[in-house]
Each structure stands twice: as C-alpha cells, then as structure tokens.
Amino acid sequence: MRKIKYKKGRKVQPSTLEYTGIHKDTPTEMQMFVYNTEEVIEFQQCEPHDLDTNIDDLKVNWINIHGLNNHAFIEKVGAKFNADHFIIGDILNTTKRTRVEEYHNILFFNVKSLLPLKSSDNISVEQISFLLMDNVLISFQEKRSDFFTHIRERIRTNSGVVRTKKADYLLYLLLDAIIENFYITIESEENKVDDLIDLSKENTNPEVLALIEKHRDNFNFLKRSIIPLRDSLYSIKSIKDDNVFNDIQPENFTFFSRLHQKCLELLEQIDSDLITLDSTSNYFFSAQNHKMNQVMKTLTVVSMFFLPLTFIVGVYGQNFRNLPELEWEYGYFIIWGIMLSVVAMMFVYFKVKKWF
C-alpha cells in the first residue's frame, strides 16, 4: 500500500487558494469556442469579464484555461458560474485524487493526464479539471498542451457529431483524449520493457534490476492513476437516480460507459505488463544464479584435479628417512607419470558424466 506522507513545507490553509503544481511560470490564459450546428466562433486571450458578452446560452460554450498560477483569475471565472470556493481549491490543488462530484448543478470532474517523458524513464503528470453546467464546459489545464488539438479541429471543420451534441458530449471527447494518453504511456513503457527483457538476457549487471524496478514503479503509478478514473466513470455509467448528474443527457451515458471499458482494458494490460516484469526479474535472478553456479562448478572441477595431486605431493613431502621411492632411479618420472595418469582418468570420467 502506498504511504501517505505529510508535507511539512506546505502551509496552505483550507480557505486559501494556492496552485500546488510545478508549472509556476506558465501564464494563465483563456480561450473560448462557442458553436452550434451552423457556426463556430473562437475567442482568444479572454478575460473573466469577457464571459458575460461571449457566452451564448443557445450554443455550446467551451472555455479552456491553461496555466493555474493566477489563482485570482481562476477564482473570478468560478465566481461567474457560482462555483463553490472548495471546488476552485480542488482545481488548484494538484495532489487531489481523481473523482467526479456534483455541486449545485455543477458537475466537477478532476483527472490526471499522463504522458512519457522523452529521453527519460519518468512519466509526466498533469492535472486537468472540468466544470460542466447546462451548455457550458470549462476545462482547466496546468500548462499549454496539444491534448485536445484534434477536438478543436473537429469543431472547426464540423467533423463528426460534436457540433450536433451538447457540452456533455464534448466532456466525453476530452476525457477520451486523456485516456488515449494512458495508451500512449503504456505503449512507451512496454517498448522500454521489451528492450529491458533483451538486455536482461545479455547482462546480469545489478543496474538492470534497478531499471526493472523503475518500470515496475511506473506501471504501479499508472494503475493508481487509472483506478480512481475507472471508479468515477463507473459512478456515471451506472447511475439510475434522475436527480444526479443532470448535466449529462441520458442518451450520452453510454459514451461514458465506453470510457469505463477502456479503463478496464488499461488495467488488464497493466496487470499483464506487471506479470511480464515479474518474469523478467525471475529470469534475471535465475541468470545470476546460473552464472554463479557455472563459476562454482568450474572452481570445483579445477580443485578436484589438484586434490589427488596435492595428496601425492603431501605423501612424498614427508620428512621420513625410509621412503623406498626416494632411492629409485626413475622415481621422479614414475610419480609424474602417475600424477598425469590420474588427471587424465579424472578428465575422461568428468567428460563422460558431462560435468563440464
């Protein structure tokens, strides 16, 4: 079980709004898409006071904010839609667990987006939050990214059914894009594990074991990130109370059910990858043991060759006067012949027994 540690350095009071992520230098910017089946209007570099004039209640309004360092900006946006103070705090607090909740007709969805880092075995983590109400969807990103580029193009070109649906379908598309990032991350990890498996068959250096444990930690981290997302999507797809999740149309619940199935597929794949890593660890230890056994076997065979020779040398190294062989003219050569014969017979015997 993962240990939860209290961070003494963080002194944020419950009533204080503070961004706790790592992208402190990212400026807070806001863009808007206002669309229906006939047209789409884009607004760049919007300010909170622009929402009063830009929002069209008869169209779908997608407000995207990236950069959460300006908490006053985020607070003003939340105030425009009567979002509770603690919801804004949860948006700014990147340590919060993935979850979905509904407060006063506002659906709040908090999720982690993961992607592999280039030239590194680490994983990039970004928290993305959503507020859904009527025809308005607000997305909060820690930094500028291209997660939703293809969705913007679909809106601009009227591709698919996105412009015929309401904001809840747009939320589904955005969540689907985030889940696709999990697929990309898992595929990247699997490629690295495949290379690691090949390396473990050639190299018994302890650094290989450290890499195995690193990727095991990555897969466990992925699993811990997907499980709460799975649970949140399950609560949406399985809800039967008409007074809950009113911002999601009944016919669109099936889309969130598909996302739940994707999470199940991801978890099954991670479990399979963890089993593969366990097998790799076992193979690594087996290879190390086999190498050690081979070394011990070689040393044992060499010592067995010298054992009878040491015995013979010990016998004739005694300081007794009456050793008959000492008076033999060819005693030295006879002893050498016996010693070589013993070694030859032992060599043939070991070879027949296939001990080396």
PDB file of C-alpha atoms in Angstrom, residues 6-142:
ATOM      1  CA  TYR A   6       2.549  14.784   5.487  1.00  0.00           C
ATOM      2  CA  LYS A   7       4.399  17.585   3.715  1.00  0.00           C
ATOM      3  CA  LYS A   8       5.591  19.979   6.386  1.00  0.00           C
ATOM      4  CA  GLY A   9       6.735  22.539   3.868  1.00  0.00           C
ATOM      5  CA  ARG A  10       3.231  23.147   2.515  1.00  0.00           C
ATOM      6  CA  LYS A  11       1.343  25.614   4.711  1.00  0.00           C
ATOM      7  CA  VAL A  12      -1.891  26.115   2.804  1.00  0.00           C
ATOM      8  CA  GLN A  13      -4.934  26.876   4.907  1.00  0.00           C
ATOM      9  CA  PRO A  14      -8.291  25.396   3.859  1.00  0.00           C
ATOM     10  CA  SER A  15      -9.630  28.852   2.953  1.00  0.00           C
ATOM     11  CA  THR A  16      -6.513  29.831   0.979  1.00  0.00           C
ATOM     12  CA  LEU A  17      -6.319  29.371  -2.789  1.00  0.00           C
ATOM     13  CA  GLU A  18      -2.873  28.345  -3.999  1.00  0.00           C
ATOM     14  CA  TYR A  19      -1.631  26.441  -7.020  1.00  0.00           C
ATOM     15  CA  THR A  20       0.402  23.465  -5.784  1.00  0.00           C
ATOM     16  CA  GLY A  21       1.743  22.193  -9.117  1.00  0.00           C
ATOM     17  CA  ILE A  22       5.175  22.540 -10.691  1.00  0.00           C
ATOM     18  CA  HIS A  23       4.295  24.809 -13.643  1.00  0.00           C
ATOM     19  CA  LYS A  24       4.681  28.019 -11.700  1.00  0.00           C
ATOM     20  CA  ASP A  25       5.946  30.038 -14.663  1.00  0.00           C
ATOM     21  CA  THR A  26       3.062  29.247 -17.029  1.00  0.00           C
ATOM     22  CA  PRO A  27       0.898  32.359 -17.554  1.00  0.00           C
ATOM     23  CA  THR A  28      -2.842  31.942 -17.110  1.00  0.00           C
ATOM     24  CA  GLU A  29      -4.681  32.293 -20.429  1.00  0.00           C
ATOM     25  CA  MET A  30      -8.249  31.585 -21.516  1.00  0.00           C
ATOM     26  CA  GLN A  31      -9.757  30.692 -24.905  1.00  0.00           C
ATOM     27  CA  MET A  32     -13.357  30.054 -25.872  1.00  0.00           C
ATOM     28  CA  PHE A  33     -15.245  28.068 -28.501  1.00  0.00           C
ATOM     29  CA  VAL A  34     -18.897  28.978 -28.981  1.00  0.00           C
ATOM     30  CA  TYR A  35     -20.601  26.743 -31.523  1.00  0.00           C
ATOM     31  CA  ASN A  36     -23.693  25.007 -32.794  1.00  0.00           C
ATOM     32  CA  THR A  37     -24.504  23.126 -35.980  1.00  0.00           C
ATOM     33  CA  GLU A  38     -24.450  26.296 -38.107  1.00  0.00           C
ATOM     34  CA  GLU A  39     -21.370  28.175 -36.901  1.00  0.00           C
ATOM     35  CA  VAL A  40     -18.399  28.271 -34.578  1.00  0.00           C
ATOM     36  CA  ILE A  41     -16.820  31.354 -33.004  1.00  0.00           C
ATOM     37  CA  GLU A  42     -13.365  31.384 -31.401  1.00  0.00           C
ATOM     38  CA  PHE A  43     -12.184  33.867 -28.780  1.00  0.00           C
ATOM     39  CA  GLN A  44      -8.506  34.114 -27.870  1.00  0.00           C
ATOM     40  CA  GLN A  45      -6.890  35.759 -24.815  1.00  0.00           C
ATOM     41  CA  CYS A  46     -10.180  36.233 -22.984  1.00  0.00           C
ATOM     42  CA  GLU A  47     -10.544  37.834 -19.580  1.00  0.00           C
ATOM     43  CA  PRO A  48     -13.081  36.825 -16.922  1.00  0.00           C
ATOM     44  CA  HIS A  49     -15.183  39.948 -17.605  1.00  0.00           C
ATOM     45  CA  ASP A  50     -15.461  38.879 -21.286  1.00  0.00           C
ATOM     46  CA  LEU A  51     -17.551  35.855 -20.327  1.00  0.00           C
ATOM     47  CA  ASP A  52     -20.675  37.959 -19.859  1.00  0.00           C
ATOM     48  CA  THR A  53     -20.666  39.023 -23.506  1.00  0.00           C
ATOM     49  CA  ASN A  54     -19.076  35.964 -25.163  1.00  0.00           C
ATOM     50  CA  ILE A  55     -21.251  33.206 -23.697  1.00  0.00           C
ATOM     51  CA  ASP A  56     -24.294  32.282 -25.764  1.00  0.00           C
ATOM     52  CA  ASP A  57     -26.890  30.312 -23.806  1.00  0.00           C
ATOM     53  CA  LEU A  58     -28.333  28.864 -27.033  1.00  0.00           C
ATOM     54  CA  LYS A  59     -24.987  27.369 -28.098  1.00  0.00           C
ATOM     55  CA  VAL A  60     -22.304  25.131 -26.618  1.00  0.00           C
ATOM     56  CA  ASN A  61     -19.611  27.144 -24.837  1.00  0.00           C
ATOM     57  CA  TRP A  62     -16.211  25.547 -24.282  1.00  0.00           C
ATOM     58  CA  ILE A  63     -13.937  27.632 -22.083  1.00  0.00           C
ATOM     59  CA  ASN A  64     -10.368  26.352 -21.915  1.00  0.00           C
ATOM     60  CA  ILE A  65      -7.925  27.732 -19.342  1.00  0.00           C
ATOM     61  CA  HIS A  66      -4.261  26.725 -19.182  1.00  0.00           C
ATOM     62  CA  GLY A  67      -1.886  27.928 -16.526  1.00  0.00           C
ATOM     63  CA  LEU A  68      -3.235  27.860 -12.966  1.00  0.00           C
ATOM     64  CA  ASN A  69      -0.681  30.073 -11.268  1.00  0.00           C
ATOM     65  CA  ASN A  70      -3.004  33.112 -11.261  1.00  0.00           C
ATOM     66  CA  HIS A  71      -5.477  31.909  -8.650  1.00  0.00           C
ATOM     67  CA  ALA A  72      -7.323  35.243  -8.680  1.00  0.00           C
ATOM     68  CA  PHE A  73      -8.082  34.731 -12.386  1.00  0.00           C
ATOM     69  CA  ILE A  74      -9.400  31.218 -11.702  1.00  0.00           C
ATOM     70  CA  GLU A  75     -11.453  32.461  -8.771  1.00  0.00           C
ATOM     71  CA  LYS A  76     -13.123  35.144 -10.922  1.00  0.00           C
ATOM     72  CA  VAL A  77     -14.041  32.565 -13.573  1.00  0.00           C
ATOM     73  CA  GLY A  78     -15.506  30.289 -10.917  1.00  0.00           C
ATOM     74  CA  ALA A  79     -17.496  33.176  -9.430  1.00  0.00           C
ATOM     75  CA  LYS A  80     -19.119  33.798 -12.832  1.00  0.00           C
ATOM     76  CA  PHE A  81     -20.726  30.362 -12.573  1.00  0.00           C
ATOM     77  CA  ASN A  82     -21.305  30.316  -8.815  1.00  0.00           C
ATOM     78  CA  ALA A  83     -18.734  27.558  -8.287  1.00  0.00           C
ATOM     79  CA  ASP A  84     -18.113  26.813  -4.616  1.00  0.00           C
ATOM     80  CA  HIS A  85     -14.863  28.017  -3.077  1.00  0.00           C
ATOM     81  CA  PHE A  86     -13.641  24.496  -2.301  1.00  0.00           C
ATOM     82  CA  ILE A  87     -14.120  23.447  -5.966  1.00  0.00           C
ATOM     83  CA  ILE A  88     -11.697  26.192  -7.022  1.00  0.00           C
ATOM     84  CA  GLY A  89      -9.340  24.998  -4.302  1.00  0.00           C
ATOM     85  CA  ASP A  90      -9.513  21.436  -5.669  1.00  0.00           C
ATOM     86  CA  ILE A  91      -8.761  22.698  -9.176  1.00  0.00           C
ATOM     87  CA  LEU A  92      -5.609  24.444  -7.940  1.00  0.00           C
ATOM     88  CA  ASN A  93      -4.519  21.585  -5.670  1.00  0.00           C
ATOM     89  CA  THR A  94      -2.821  19.074  -7.979  1.00  0.00           C
ATOM     90  CA  THR A  95      -2.422  16.478  -5.210  1.00  0.00           C
ATOM     91  CA  LYS A  96      -6.127  15.671  -5.206  1.00  0.00           C
ATOM     92  CA  ARG A  97      -7.336  12.235  -6.247  1.00  0.00           C
ATOM     93  CA  THR A  98      -9.309  11.755  -9.478  1.00  0.00           C
ATOM     94  CA  ARG A  99     -13.027  11.983  -8.779  1.00  0.00           C
ATOM     95  CA  VAL A 100     -16.390  13.174 -10.096  1.00  0.00           C
ATOM     96  CA  GLU A 101     -18.894  15.107  -7.970  1.00  0.00           C
ATOM     97  CA  GLU A 102     -21.939  17.288  -8.493  1.00  0.00           C
ATOM     98  CA  TYR A 103     -22.430  20.516  -6.538  1.00  0.00           C
ATOM     99  CA  HIS A 104     -25.447  22.771  -7.075  1.00  0.00           C
ATOM    100  CA  ASN A 105     -25.990  21.708 -10.708  1.00  0.00           C
ATOM    101  CA  ILE A 106     -22.261  21.888 -11.491  1.00  0.00           C
ATOM    102  CA  LEU A 107     -20.555  18.628 -12.436  1.00  0.00           C
ATOM    103  CA  PHE A 108     -16.933  18.690 -11.281  1.00  0.00           C
ATOM    104  CA  PHE A 109     -14.517  16.180 -12.826  1.00  0.00           C
ATOM    105  CA  ASN A 110     -10.891  16.013 -11.743  1.00  0.00           C
ATOM    106  CA  VAL A 111      -8.479  13.713 -13.645  1.00  0.00           C
ATOM    107  CA  LYS A 112      -4.755  13.083 -14.096  1.00  0.00           C
ATOM    108  CA  SER A 113      -3.248  13.037 -17.591  1.00  0.00           C
ATOM    109  CA  LEU A 114      -0.030  11.036 -18.025  1.00  0.00           C
ATOM    110  CA  LEU A 115       2.499  11.029 -20.844  1.00  0.00           C
ATOM    111  CA  PRO A 116       6.037   9.594 -21.150  1.00  0.00           C
ATOM    112  CA  LEU A 117       8.960  11.998 -20.963  1.00  0.00           C
ATOM    113  CA  LYS A 118      11.361  11.959 -23.901  1.00  0.00           C
ATOM    114  CA  SER A 119      14.835  10.540 -23.184  1.00  0.00           C
ATOM    115  CA  SER A 120      13.744   9.571 -19.681  1.00  0.00           C
ATOM    116  CA  ASP A 121      12.127   6.699 -17.802  1.00  0.00           C
ATOM    117  CA  ASN A 122       9.910   9.106 -15.879  1.00  0.00           C
ATOM    118  CA  ILE A 123       6.271   9.975 -16.562  1.00  0.00           C
ATOM    119  CA  SER A 124       4.873  13.475 -16.965  1.00  0.00           C
ATOM    120  CA  VAL A 125       1.762  14.134 -14.852  1.00  0.00           C
ATOM    121  CA  GLU A 126      -0.733  16.936 -15.376  1.00  0.00           C
ATOM    122  CA  GLN A 127      -3.988  17.504 -13.555  1.00  0.00           C
ATOM    123  CA  ILE A 128      -6.943  18.520 -15.726  1.00  0.00           C
ATOM    124  CA  SER A 129     -10.232  19.614 -14.209  1.00  0.00           C
ATOM    125  CA  PHE A 130     -13.656  20.151 -15.763  1.00  0.00           C
ATOM    126  CA  LEU A 131     -16.766  22.077 -14.759  1.00  0.00           C
ATOM    127  CA  LEU A 132     -19.921  21.120 -16.658  1.00  0.00           C
ATOM    128  CA  MET A 133     -23.173  23.074 -16.400  1.00  0.00           C
ATOM    129  CA  ASP A 134     -26.004  23.377 -18.953  1.00  0.00           C
ATOM    130  CA  ASN A 135     -24.303  24.327 -22.232  1.00  0.00           C
ATOM    131  CA  VAL A 136     -21.002  25.387 -20.672  1.00  0.00           C
ATOM    132  CA  LEU A 137     -17.889  23.275 -20.224  1.00  0.00           C
ATOM    133  CA  ILE A 138     -14.799  24.739 -18.570  1.00  0.00           C
ATOM    134  CA  SER A 139     -11.501  22.858 -18.755  1.00  0.00           C
ATOM    135  CA  PHE A 140      -8.512  23.761 -16.562  1.00  0.00           C
ATOM    136  CA  GLN A 141      -5.012  22.669 -17.655  1.00  0.00           C
ATOM    137  CA  GLU A 142      -1.757  23.241 -15.803  1.00  0.00           C
TER     138      GLU A 142
END
